[in-house]
C-alpha cells in the first residue's frame, strides 16, 4: 500500500470507500497493522489504560507518547500515523498545542495529530502552522468525568445539535477529519452529512466514512471493561494465557527444552574432568 495521505483519505471519503483505522502503541503491533493493510493508525492515549495499566487516559505524558509513536512509525510505513495529544498538552492555548504537536511530529515521527473537544481557535492556529489536525467529539475520554462518565452522548435534540455544531466549527477551523465517539447511529449519520471531511466513528453507527477501534479491544487483549460498540474479532488474550500455562507445565515437568531445542557438541564425561 502507498503511504496514506490526507488527500487519499478525502478521496476515499468522496468515493464512499470506508476508511479502516485502529490504534497501535508499539513496533510489533504496528507491523501487524501494516500487514493487514489498514489505512490509519492512532497512537492513542488509550495506551494509558491498555499498555500502562492506568485508570484513565489523563496521567499519560507527551514524553511517553513520543516514545510510543517512534516505535509505531518504525513498524508501519504505509498507514497515516496519527499521534494523540495528551490531556494537558493543548488546553492552555494555541502556542502550547503547537509546541506539543511539533514534538509528536518532529521527535515521534507521526504524520498528523488528534485532539479531543471543540477548540476551533486552537485548531485554526495549528492548521495555519502546517499541522494536520483530526478532531474528536461526542464522548471524549480525557474529560469523560465532565460528560457524566463513559456514556452515550447526544441523546436528545439539544445535545445532538451541539455536537453537529462542534463538527461544523472544527471543519471550518481546518481539521482534515473528525472522530465521533459513542453517539446514536442517526447522529453519526447527521454529522457525516453535515461536514465534507472524513468522519470516523467509534460507537457512532454504520453511516460514518470509516471506523476506528482500540487494538486491545478488537483482539480481546483488554478485559477490564468492554464498551457495547466493541466487536471482539479474536480472543488473543485467552490464547496467550493457554500458551503460557503450557510453557509453565512443560518447564515443571522437564519437557521443555526437549532434544530439538538444545545444543550438542561436548561430552558430559569430558566436562566432568574439568570440575
Ligand atoms: O486513544 C484512543 O484510543 C482514542 C480512540 C478511542 C479514538 O482516542
PDB file of N, CA and C in Angstrom, residues 26-129:
ATOM      1  N   UNK A  26       3.013   0.045  19.771  1.00  0.00           N
ATOM      2  CA  UNK A  26       4.423  -0.370  19.752  1.00  0.00           C
ATOM      3  C   UNK A  26       4.773  -0.952  18.386  1.00  0.00           C
ATOM      4  N   UNK A  27       6.041  -1.306  18.221  1.00  0.00           N
ATOM      5  CA  UNK A  27       6.543  -1.778  16.923  1.00  0.00           C
ATOM      6  C   UNK A  27       5.833  -3.051  16.457  1.00  0.00           C
ATOM      7  N   UNK A  28       5.719  -4.033  17.353  1.00  0.00           N
ATOM      8  CA  UNK A  28       5.132  -5.326  16.982  1.00  0.00           C
ATOM      9  C   UNK A  28       3.682  -5.174  16.526  1.00  0.00           C
ATOM     10  N   UNK A  29       2.927  -4.363  17.230  1.00  0.00           N
ATOM     11  CA  UNK A  29       1.525  -4.138  16.848  1.00  0.00           C
ATOM     12  C   UNK A  29       1.463  -3.431  15.500  1.00  0.00           C
ATOM     13  N   UNK A  30       2.329  -2.450  15.316  1.00  0.00           N
ATOM     14  CA  UNK A  30       2.323  -1.666  14.070  1.00  0.00           C
ATOM     15  C   UNK A  30       2.637  -2.544  12.862  1.00  0.00           C
ATOM     16  N   UNK A  31       3.579  -3.466  13.020  1.00  0.00           N
ATOM     17  CA  UNK A  31       3.938  -4.374  11.917  1.00  0.00           C
ATOM     18  C   UNK A  31       2.691  -5.159  11.480  1.00  0.00           C
ATOM     19  N   UNK A  32       1.907  -5.625  12.441  1.00  0.00           N
ATOM     20  CA  UNK A  32       0.724  -6.425  12.120  1.00  0.00           C
ATOM     21  C   UNK A  32      -0.364  -5.571  11.460  1.00  0.00           C
ATOM     22  N   UNK A  33      -0.494  -4.347  11.916  1.00  0.00           N
ATOM     23  CA  UNK A  33      -1.497  -3.450  11.305  1.00  0.00           C
ATOM     24  C   UNK A  33      -1.088  -3.131   9.862  1.00  0.00           C
ATOM     25  N   UNK A  34       0.188  -2.882   9.665  1.00  0.00           N
ATOM     26  CA  UNK A  34       0.712  -2.638   8.306  1.00  0.00           C
ATOM     27  C   UNK A  34       0.378  -3.835   7.407  1.00  0.00           C
ATOM     28  N   UNK A  35       0.641  -5.047   7.907  1.00  0.00           N
ATOM     29  CA  UNK A  35       0.403  -6.262   7.131  1.00  0.00           C
ATOM     30  C   UNK A  35      -1.069  -6.427   6.767  1.00  0.00           C
ATOM     31  N   UNK A  36      -1.952  -5.972   7.653  1.00  0.00           N
ATOM     32  CA  UNK A  36      -3.392  -6.101   7.402  1.00  0.00           C
ATOM     33  C   UNK A  36      -3.895  -5.052   6.406  1.00  0.00           C
ATOM     34  N   UNK A  37      -3.044  -4.070   6.079  1.00  0.00           N
ATOM     35  CA  UNK A  37      -3.428  -3.071   5.073  1.00  0.00           C
ATOM     36  C   UNK A  37      -4.414  -2.027   5.574  1.00  0.00           C
ATOM     37  N   UNK A  38      -4.482  -1.847   6.889  1.00  0.00           N
ATOM     38  CA  UNK A  38      -5.384  -0.833   7.468  1.00  0.00           C
ATOM     39  C   UNK A  38      -4.837   0.564   7.159  1.00  0.00           C
ATOM     40  N   UNK A  39      -5.731   1.491   6.814  1.00  0.00           N
ATOM     41  CA  UNK A  39      -5.258   2.782   6.276  1.00  0.00           C
ATOM     42  C   UNK A  39      -4.734   3.769   7.322  1.00  0.00           C
ATOM     43  N   UNK A  40      -5.237   3.679   8.564  1.00  0.00           N
ATOM     44  CA  UNK A  40      -4.808   4.682   9.560  1.00  0.00           C
ATOM     45  C   UNK A  40      -4.481   4.007  10.889  1.00  0.00           C
ATOM     46  N   UNK A  41      -3.453   4.533  11.558  1.00  0.00           N
ATOM     47  CA  UNK A  41      -3.118   4.082  12.923  1.00  0.00           C
ATOM     48  C   UNK A  41      -3.198   5.291  13.845  1.00  0.00           C
ATOM     49  N   UNK A  42      -3.897   5.112  14.962  1.00  0.00           N
ATOM     50  CA  UNK A  42      -3.879   6.119  16.018  1.00  0.00           C
ATOM     51  C   UNK A  42      -2.977   5.626  17.136  1.00  0.00           C
ATOM     52  N   UNK A  43      -1.918   6.368  17.417  1.00  0.00           N
ATOM     53  CA  UNK A  43      -1.156   6.074  18.631  1.00  0.00           C
ATOM     54  C   UNK A  43      -1.936   6.810  19.724  1.00  0.00           C
ATOM     55  N   UNK A  44      -2.940   6.094  20.233  1.00  0.00           N
ATOM     56  CA  UNK A  44      -3.953   6.735  21.076  1.00  0.00           C
ATOM     57  C   UNK A  44      -3.529   6.822  22.527  1.00  0.00           C
ATOM     58  N   UNK A  45      -4.099   7.820  23.207  1.00  0.00           N
ATOM     59  CA  UNK A  45      -3.798   7.918  24.642  1.00  0.00           C
ATOM     60  C   UNK A  45      -4.518   6.816  25.431  1.00  0.00           C
ATOM     61  N   UNK A  46      -5.325   5.983  24.731  1.00  0.00           N
ATOM     62  CA  UNK A  46      -5.882   4.793  25.378  1.00  0.00           C
ATOM     63  C   UNK A  46      -4.762   3.873  25.859  1.00  0.00           C
ATOM     64  N   UNK A  47      -3.537   4.079  25.341  1.00  0.00           N
ATOM     65  CA  UNK A  47      -2.395   3.282  25.824  1.00  0.00           C
ATOM     66  C   UNK A  47      -2.207   3.450  27.332  1.00  0.00           C
ATOM     67  N   UNK A  48      -2.673   4.572  27.860  1.00  0.00           N
ATOM     68  CA  UNK A  48      -2.539   4.811  29.300  1.00  0.00           C
ATOM     69  C   UNK A  48      -3.198   3.654  30.074  1.00  0.00           C
ATOM     70  N   UNK A  49      -4.327   3.182  29.539  1.00  0.00           N
ATOM     71  CA  UNK A  49      -5.016   2.056  30.173  1.00  0.00           C
ATOM     72  C   UNK A  49      -4.540   0.710  29.610  1.00  0.00           C
ATOM     73  N   UNK A  50      -4.511   0.582  28.285  1.00  0.00           N
ATOM     74  CA  UNK A  50      -4.252  -0.736  27.686  1.00  0.00           C
ATOM     75  C   UNK A  50      -2.801  -1.187  27.860  1.00  0.00           C
ATOM     76  N   UNK A  51      -1.861  -0.238  27.863  1.00  0.00           N
ATOM     77  CA  UNK A  51      -0.436  -0.608  27.912  1.00  0.00           C
ATOM     78  C   UNK A  51       0.192  -0.322  29.269  1.00  0.00           C
ATOM     79  N   UNK A  52      -0.315   0.712  29.962  1.00  0.00           N
ATOM     80  CA  UNK A  52       0.377   1.163  31.176  1.00  0.00           C
ATOM     81  C   UNK A  52      -0.428   0.913  32.449  1.00  0.00           C
ATOM     82  N   UNK A  53      -1.644   0.388  32.297  1.00  0.00           N
ATOM     83  CA  UNK A  53      -2.425  -0.029  33.468  1.00  0.00           C
ATOM     84  C   UNK A  53      -3.041   1.091  34.275  1.00  0.00           C
ATOM     85  N   UNK A  54      -3.079   2.315  33.730  1.00  0.00           N
ATOM     86  CA  UNK A  54      -3.703   3.415  34.473  1.00  0.00           C
ATOM     87  C   UNK A  54      -5.225   3.304  34.419  1.00  0.00           C
ATOM     88  N   UNK A  55      -5.881   4.021  35.325  1.00  0.00           N
ATOM     89  CA  UNK A  55      -7.353   4.010  35.397  1.00  0.00           C
ATOM     90  C   UNK A  55      -7.985   4.837  34.285  1.00  0.00           C
ATOM     91  N   UNK A  56      -7.230   5.841  33.780  1.00  0.00           N
ATOM     92  CA  UNK A  56      -7.801   6.732  32.764  1.00  0.00           C
ATOM     93  C   UNK A  56      -6.687   7.172  31.817  1.00  0.00           C
ATOM     94  N   UNK A  57      -7.051   7.995  30.832  1.00  0.00           N
ATOM     95  CA  UNK A  57      -6.047   8.493  29.876  1.00  0.00           C
ATOM     96  C   UNK A  57      -5.287   9.699  30.435  1.00  0.00           C
ATOM     97  N   UNK A  58      -5.800  10.282  31.512  1.00  0.00           N
ATOM     98  CA  UNK A  58      -5.288  11.572  31.990  1.00  0.00           C
ATOM     99  C   UNK A  58      -3.794  11.586  32.371  1.00  0.00           C
ATOM    100  N   UNK A  59      -3.273  10.552  33.059  1.00  0.00           N
ATOM    101  CA  UNK A  59      -1.867  10.669  33.512  1.00  0.00           C
ATOM    102  C   UNK A  59      -0.815  10.598  32.401  1.00  0.00           C
ATOM    103  N   UNK A  60      -1.195  10.199  31.198  1.00  0.00           N
ATOM    104  CA  UNK A  60      -0.187   9.991  30.142  1.00  0.00           C
ATOM    105  C   UNK A  60       0.560  11.295  29.823  1.00  0.00           C
ATOM    106  N   UNK A  61       1.867  11.183  29.594  1.00  0.00           N
ATOM    107  CA  UNK A  61       2.669  12.372  29.301  1.00  0.00           C
ATOM    108  C   UNK A  61       3.023  12.430  27.816  1.00  0.00           C
ATOM    109  N   UNK A  62       3.428  13.614  27.384  1.00  0.00           N
ATOM    110  CA  UNK A  62       3.874  13.769  25.994  1.00  0.00           C
ATOM    111  C   UNK A  62       5.165  12.970  25.769  1.00  0.00           C
ATOM    112  N   UNK A  63       6.033  12.884  26.769  1.00  0.00           N
ATOM    113  CA  UNK A  63       7.257  12.069  26.633  1.00  0.00           C
ATOM    114  C   UNK A  63       6.902  10.620  26.309  1.00  0.00           C
ATOM    115  N   UNK A  64       5.915  10.064  27.039  1.00  0.00           N
ATOM    116  CA  UNK A  64       5.518   8.670  26.794  1.00  0.00           C
ATOM    117  C   UNK A  64       4.925   8.542  25.398  1.00  0.00           C
ATOM    118  N   UNK A  65       4.124   9.515  25.010  1.00  0.00           N
ATOM    119  CA  UNK A  65       3.503   9.461  23.678  1.00  0.00           C
ATOM    120  C   UNK A  65       4.581   9.471  22.591  1.00  0.00           C
ATOM    121  N   UNK A  66       5.570  10.330  22.729  1.00  0.00           N
ATOM    122  CA  UNK A  66       6.653  10.410  21.728  1.00  0.00           C
ATOM    123  C   UNK A  66       7.373   9.057  21.640  1.00  0.00           C
ATOM    124  N   UNK A  67       7.664   8.476  22.793  1.00  0.00           N
ATOM    125  CA  UNK A  67       8.352   7.183  22.884  1.00  0.00           C
ATOM    126  C   UNK A  67       7.592   6.108  22.088  1.00  0.00           C
ATOM    127  N   UNK A  68       6.270   6.056  22.271  1.00  0.00           N
ATOM    128  CA  UNK A  68       5.471   5.024  21.592  1.00  0.00           C
ATOM    129  C   UNK A  68       5.300   5.328  20.101  1.00  0.00           C
ATOM    130  N   UNK A  69       5.141   6.599  19.770  1.00  0.00           N
ATOM    131  CA  UNK A  69       4.986   6.949  18.339  1.00  0.00           C
ATOM    132  C   UNK A  69       6.227   6.496  17.575  1.00  0.00           C
ATOM    133  N   UNK A  70       7.410   6.727  18.168  1.00  0.00           N
ATOM    134  CA  UNK A  70       8.671   6.348  17.493  1.00  0.00           C
ATOM    135  C   UNK A  70       8.649   4.872  17.118  1.00  0.00           C
ATOM    136  N   UNK A  71       8.155   4.035  18.031  1.00  0.00           N
ATOM    137  CA  UNK A  71       8.138   2.584  17.792  1.00  0.00           C
ATOM    138  C   UNK A  71       7.136   2.232  16.702  1.00  0.00           C
ATOM    139  N   UNK A  72       5.967   2.866  16.744  1.00  0.00           N
ATOM    140  CA  UNK A  72       4.916   2.555  15.765  1.00  0.00           C
ATOM    141  C   UNK A  72       5.372   2.960  14.356  1.00  0.00           C
ATOM    142  N   UNK A  73       5.980   4.125  14.261  1.00  0.00           N
ATOM    143  CA  UNK A  73       6.426   4.632  12.956  1.00  0.00           C
ATOM    144  C   UNK A  73       7.395   3.648  12.290  1.00  0.00           C
ATOM    145  N   UNK A  74       8.265   3.025  13.112  1.00  0.00           N
ATOM    146  CA  UNK A  74       9.237   2.071  12.542  1.00  0.00           C
ATOM    147  C   UNK A  74       8.531   0.837  11.982  1.00  0.00           C
ATOM    148  N   UNK A  75       7.385   0.456  12.568  1.00  0.00           N
ATOM    149  CA  UNK A  75       6.714  -0.781  12.151  1.00  0.00           C
ATOM    150  C   UNK A  75       5.716  -0.611  11.022  1.00  0.00           C
ATOM    151  N   UNK A  76       5.279   0.614  10.768  1.00  0.00           N
ATOM    152  CA  UNK A  76       4.165   0.789   9.819  1.00  0.00           C
ATOM    153  C   UNK A  76       4.427   1.970   8.880  1.00  0.00           C
ATOM    154  N   UNK A  77       5.143   1.722   7.783  1.00  0.00           N
ATOM    155  CA  UNK A  77       5.452   2.827   6.866  1.00  0.00           C
ATOM    156  C   UNK A  77       4.263   3.333   6.040  1.00  0.00           C
ATOM    157  N   UNK A  78       3.222   2.504   5.855  1.00  0.00           N
ATOM    158  CA  UNK A  78       2.169   2.901   4.899  1.00  0.00           C
ATOM    159  C   UNK A  78       0.966   3.644   5.492  1.00  0.00           C
ATOM    160  N   UNK A  79       0.398   3.178   6.611  1.00  0.00           N
ATOM    161  CA  UNK A  79      -0.790   3.890   7.108  1.00  0.00           C
ATOM    162  C   UNK A  79      -0.453   5.319   7.509  1.00  0.00           C
ATOM    163  N   UNK A  80      -1.486   6.192   7.499  1.00  0.00           N
ATOM    164  CA  UNK A  80      -1.278   7.505   8.115  1.00  0.00           C
ATOM    165  C   UNK A  80      -1.176   7.278   9.621  1.00  0.00           C
ATOM    166  N   UNK A  81      -0.149   7.858  10.237  1.00  0.00           N
ATOM    167  CA  UNK A  81       0.006   7.680  11.687  1.00  0.00           C
ATOM    168  C   UNK A  81      -0.379   8.980  12.409  1.00  0.00           C
ATOM    169  N   UNK A  82      -1.383   8.845  13.252  1.00  0.00           N
ATOM    170  CA  UNK A  82      -1.916   9.997  13.989  1.00  0.00           C
ATOM    171  C   UNK A  82      -1.454   9.876  15.438  1.00  0.00           C
ATOM    172  N   UNK A  83      -0.834  10.926  15.953  1.00  0.00           N
ATOM    173  CA  UNK A  83      -0.418  10.941  17.365  1.00  0.00           C
ATOM    174  C   UNK A  83      -1.472  11.680  18.180  1.00  0.00           C
ATOM    175  N   UNK A  84      -1.841  11.107  19.314  1.00  0.00           N
ATOM    176  CA  UNK A  84      -2.870  11.722  20.171  1.00  0.00           C
ATOM    177  C   UNK A  84      -2.216  12.763  21.080  1.00  0.00           C
ATOM    178  N   UNK A  85      -2.743  13.976  21.086  1.00  0.00           N
ATOM    179  CA  UNK A  85      -2.253  14.970  22.052  1.00  0.00           C
ATOM    180  C   UNK A  85      -2.815  14.612  23.433  1.00  0.00           C
ATOM    181  N   UNK A  86      -1.933  14.491  24.414  1.00  0.00           N
ATOM    182  CA  UNK A  86      -2.365  14.007  25.730  1.00  0.00           C
ATOM    183  C   UNK A  86      -3.048  15.129  26.526  1.00  0.00           C
ATOM    184  N   UNK A  87      -3.830  14.722  27.521  1.00  0.00           N
ATOM    185  CA  UNK A  87      -4.536  15.706  28.356  1.00  0.00           C
ATOM    186  C   UNK A  87      -3.527  16.690  28.963  1.00  0.00           C
ATOM    187  N   UNK A  88      -3.854  17.968  28.883  1.00  0.00           N
ATOM    188  CA  UNK A  88      -2.996  18.990  29.472  1.00  0.00           C
ATOM    189  C   UNK A  88      -1.895  19.459  28.550  1.00  0.00           C
ATOM    190  N   UNK A  89      -1.877  18.948  27.309  1.00  0.00           N
ATOM    191  CA  UNK A  89      -0.776  19.358  26.416  1.00  0.00           C
ATOM    192  C   UNK A  89      -1.251  20.323  25.333  1.00  0.00           C
ATOM    193  N   UNK A  90      -2.556  20.711  25.383  1.00  0.00           N
ATOM    194  CA  UNK A  90      -3.047  21.655  24.368  1.00  0.00           C
ATOM    195  C   UNK A  90      -4.116  22.611  24.889  1.00  0.00           C
ATOM    196  N   UNK A  91      -4.600  22.388  26.131  1.00  0.00           N
ATOM    197  CA  UNK A  91      -5.738  23.190  26.585  1.00  0.00           C
ATOM    198  C   UNK A  91      -5.351  24.578  27.111  1.00  0.00           C
ATOM    199  N   UNK A  92      -4.033  24.883  27.143  1.00  0.00           N
ATOM    200  CA  UNK A  92      -3.631  26.231  27.580  1.00  0.00           C
ATOM    201  C   UNK A  92      -3.740  27.238  26.454  1.00  0.00           C
ATOM    202  N   UNK A  93      -3.769  26.746  25.219  1.00  0.00           N
ATOM    203  CA  UNK A  93      -3.880  27.674  24.090  1.00  0.00           C
ATOM    204  C   UNK A  93      -3.066  27.206  22.899  1.00  0.00           C
ATOM    205  N   UNK A  94      -3.155  27.973  21.790  1.00  0.00           N
ATOM    206  CA  UNK A  94      -2.533  27.538  20.538  1.00  0.00           C
ATOM    207  C   UNK A  94      -1.015  27.323  20.629  1.00  0.00           C
ATOM    208  N   UNK A  95      -0.338  28.163  21.412  1.00  0.00           N
ATOM    209  CA  UNK A  95       1.133  28.020  21.455  1.00  0.00           C
ATOM    210  C   UNK A  95       1.530  26.695  22.080  1.00  0.00           C
ATOM    211  N   UNK A  96       0.867  26.372  23.204  1.00  0.00           N
ATOM    212  CA  UNK A  96       1.161  25.090  23.859  1.00  0.00           C
ATOM    213  C   UNK A  96       0.786  23.933  22.927  1.00  0.00           C
ATOM    214  N   UNK A  97      -0.376  24.060  22.250  1.00  0.00           N
ATOM    215  CA  UNK A  97      -0.830  22.985  21.360  1.00  0.00           C
ATOM    216  C   UNK A  97       0.164  22.774  20.214  1.00  0.00           C
ATOM    217  N   UNK A  98       0.646  23.872  19.650  1.00  0.00           N
ATOM    218  CA  UNK A  98       1.597  23.764  18.526  1.00  0.00           C
ATOM    219  C   UNK A  98       2.912  23.156  19.024  1.00  0.00           C
ATOM    220  N   UNK A  99       3.345  23.580  20.218  1.00  0.00           N
ATOM    221  CA  UNK A  99       4.591  23.028  20.789  1.00  0.00           C
ATOM    222  C   UNK A  99       4.461  21.518  21.001  1.00  0.00           C
ATOM    223  N   UNK A 100       3.326  21.090  21.533  1.00  0.00           N
ATOM    224  CA  UNK A 100       3.127  19.655  21.798  1.00  0.00           C
ATOM    225  C   UNK A 100       3.033  18.875  20.487  1.00  0.00           C
ATOM    226  N   UNK A 101       2.269  19.421  19.536  1.00  0.00           N
ATOM    227  CA  UNK A 101       2.126  18.728  18.239  1.00  0.00           C
ATOM    228  C   UNK A 101       3.470  18.642  17.534  1.00  0.00           C
ATOM    229  N   UNK A 102       4.253  19.712  17.613  1.00  0.00           N
ATOM    230  CA  UNK A 102       5.590  19.681  16.987  1.00  0.00           C
ATOM    231  C   UNK A 102       6.425  18.545  17.570  1.00  0.00           C
ATOM    232  N   UNK A 103       6.313  18.323  18.864  1.00  0.00           N
ATOM    233  CA  UNK A 103       7.088  17.232  19.488  1.00  0.00           C
ATOM    234  C   UNK A 103       6.656  15.877  18.924  1.00  0.00           C
ATOM    235  N   UNK A 104       5.318  15.661  18.841  1.00  0.00           N
ATOM    236  CA  UNK A 104       4.842  14.361  18.340  1.00  0.00           C
ATOM    237  C   UNK A 104       5.309  14.149  16.895  1.00  0.00           C
ATOM    238  N   UNK A 105       5.287  15.218  16.113  1.00  0.00           N
ATOM    239  CA  UNK A 105       5.618  15.076  14.682  1.00  0.00           C
ATOM    240  C   UNK A 105       7.146  15.041  14.473  1.00  0.00           C
ATOM    241  N   UNK A 106       7.865  15.982  15.120  1.00  0.00           N
ATOM    242  CA  UNK A 106       9.332  16.056  14.897  1.00  0.00           C
ATOM    243  C   UNK A 106      10.089  14.938  15.602  1.00  0.00           C
ATOM    244  N   UNK A 107       9.786  14.740  16.907  1.00  0.00           N
ATOM    245  CA  UNK A 107      10.533  13.726  17.665  1.00  0.00           C
ATOM    246  C   UNK A 107       9.954  12.331  17.447  1.00  0.00           C
ATOM    247  N   UNK A 108       8.602  12.247  17.449  1.00  0.00           N
ATOM    248  CA  UNK A 108       7.963  10.934  17.304  1.00  0.00           C
ATOM    249  C   UNK A 108       7.978  10.465  15.867  1.00  0.00           C
ATOM    250  N   UNK A 109       7.628  11.360  14.951  1.00  0.00           N
ATOM    251  CA  UNK A 109       7.628  10.995  13.529  1.00  0.00           C
ATOM    252  C   UNK A 109       6.245  10.688  12.982  1.00  0.00           C
ATOM    253  N   UNK A 110       5.172  11.027  13.749  1.00  0.00           N
ATOM    254  CA  UNK A 110       3.817  10.777  13.208  1.00  0.00           C
ATOM    255  C   UNK A 110       3.497  11.803  12.122  1.00  0.00           C
ATOM    256  N   UNK A 111       2.425  11.524  11.380  1.00  0.00           N
ATOM    257  CA  UNK A 111       2.078  12.381  10.242  1.00  0.00           C
ATOM    258  C   UNK A 111       1.168  13.540  10.643  1.00  0.00           C
ATOM    259  N   UNK A 112       0.263  13.259  11.568  1.00  0.00           N
ATOM    260  CA  UNK A 112      -0.740  14.250  11.974  1.00  0.00           C
ATOM    261  C   UNK A 112      -1.025  14.038  13.464  1.00  0.00           C
ATOM    262  N   UNK A 113      -1.881  14.899  14.022  1.00  0.00           N
ATOM    263  CA  UNK A 113      -2.221  14.737  15.445  1.00  0.00           C
ATOM    264  C   UNK A 113      -3.749  14.786  15.618  1.00  0.00           C
ATOM    265  N   UNK A 114      -4.205  14.264  16.764  1.00  0.00           N
ATOM    266  CA  UNK A 114      -5.629  14.328  17.103  1.00  0.00           C
ATOM    267  C   UNK A 114      -5.772  15.033  18.443  1.00  0.00           C
ATOM    268  N   UNK A 115      -6.818  15.815  18.567  1.00  0.00           N
ATOM    269  CA  UNK A 115      -7.109  16.375  19.892  1.00  0.00           C
ATOM    270  C   UNK A 115      -8.595  16.297  20.188  1.00  0.00           C
ATOM    271  N   UNK A 116      -8.911  16.176  21.478  1.00  0.00           N
ATOM    272  CA  UNK A 116     -10.293  15.995  21.902  1.00  0.00           C
ATOM    273  C   UNK A 116     -10.975  17.332  22.170  1.00  0.00           C
ATOM    274  N   UNK A 117     -12.288  17.360  21.912  1.00  0.00           N
ATOM    275  CA  UNK A 117     -13.093  18.530  22.253  1.00  0.00           C
ATOM    276  C   UNK A 117     -13.200  19.498  21.091  1.00  0.00           C
ATOM    277  N   UNK A 118     -13.917  20.583  21.345  1.00  0.00           N
ATOM    278  CA  UNK A 118     -14.148  21.565  20.280  1.00  0.00           C
ATOM    279  C   UNK A 118     -13.425  22.853  20.638  1.00  0.00           C
ATOM    280  N   UNK A 119     -12.214  23.021  20.100  1.00  0.00           N
ATOM    281  CA  UNK A 119     -11.412  24.212  20.383  1.00  0.00           C
ATOM    282  C   UNK A 119     -10.966  24.806  19.052  1.00  0.00           C
ATOM    283  N   UNK A 120     -11.929  25.389  18.306  1.00  0.00           N
ATOM    284  CA  UNK A 120     -11.622  25.816  16.941  1.00  0.00           C
ATOM    285  C   UNK A 120     -10.505  26.863  16.857  1.00  0.00           C
ATOM    286  N   UNK A 121     -10.404  27.737  17.892  1.00  0.00           N
ATOM    287  CA  UNK A 121      -9.350  28.789  17.824  1.00  0.00           C
ATOM    288  C   UNK A 121      -7.962  28.145  17.869  1.00  0.00           C
ATOM    289  N   UNK A 122      -7.857  27.089  18.673  1.00  0.00           N
ATOM    290  CA  UNK A 122      -6.569  26.391  18.789  1.00  0.00           C
ATOM    291  C   UNK A 122      -6.289  25.635  17.490  1.00  0.00           C
ATOM    292  N   UNK A 123      -7.314  24.922  17.003  1.00  0.00           N
ATOM    293  CA  UNK A 123      -7.130  24.115  15.784  1.00  0.00           C
ATOM    294  C   UNK A 123      -6.730  25.011  14.616  1.00  0.00           C
ATOM    295  N   UNK A 124      -7.400  26.156  14.487  1.00  0.00           N
ATOM    296  CA  UNK A 124      -7.130  27.046  13.348  1.00  0.00           C
ATOM    297  C   UNK A 124      -5.658  27.462  13.313  1.00  0.00           C
ATOM    298  N   UNK A 125      -5.115  27.802  14.487  1.00  0.00           N
ATOM    299  CA  UNK A 125      -3.715  28.249  14.539  1.00  0.00           C
ATOM    300  C   UNK A 125      -2.775  27.080  14.234  1.00  0.00           C
ATOM    301  N   UNK A 126      -3.143  25.898  14.711  1.00  0.00           N
ATOM    302  CA  UNK A 126      -2.299  24.724  14.441  1.00  0.00           C
ATOM    303  C   UNK A 126      -2.257  24.447  12.936  1.00  0.00           C
ATOM    304  N   UNK A 127      -3.441  24.495  12.324  1.00  0.00           N
ATOM    305  CA  UNK A 127      -3.525  24.194  10.882  1.00  0.00           C
ATOM    306  C   UNK A 127      -2.750  25.256  10.099  1.00  0.00           C
ATOM    307  N   UNK A 128      -2.890  26.514  10.507  1.00  0.00           N
ATOM    308  CA  UNK A 128      -2.129  27.600   9.844  1.00  0.00           C
ATOM    309  C   UNK A 128      -0.635  27.371   9.996  1.00  0.00           C
ATOM    310  N   UNK A 129      -0.261  26.730  11.110  1.00  0.00           N
ATOM    311  CA  UNK A 129       1.157  26.424  11.361  1.00  0.00           C
ATOM    312  C   UNK A 129       1.634  25.169  10.642  1.00  0.00           C
TER     313      UNK A 129
END
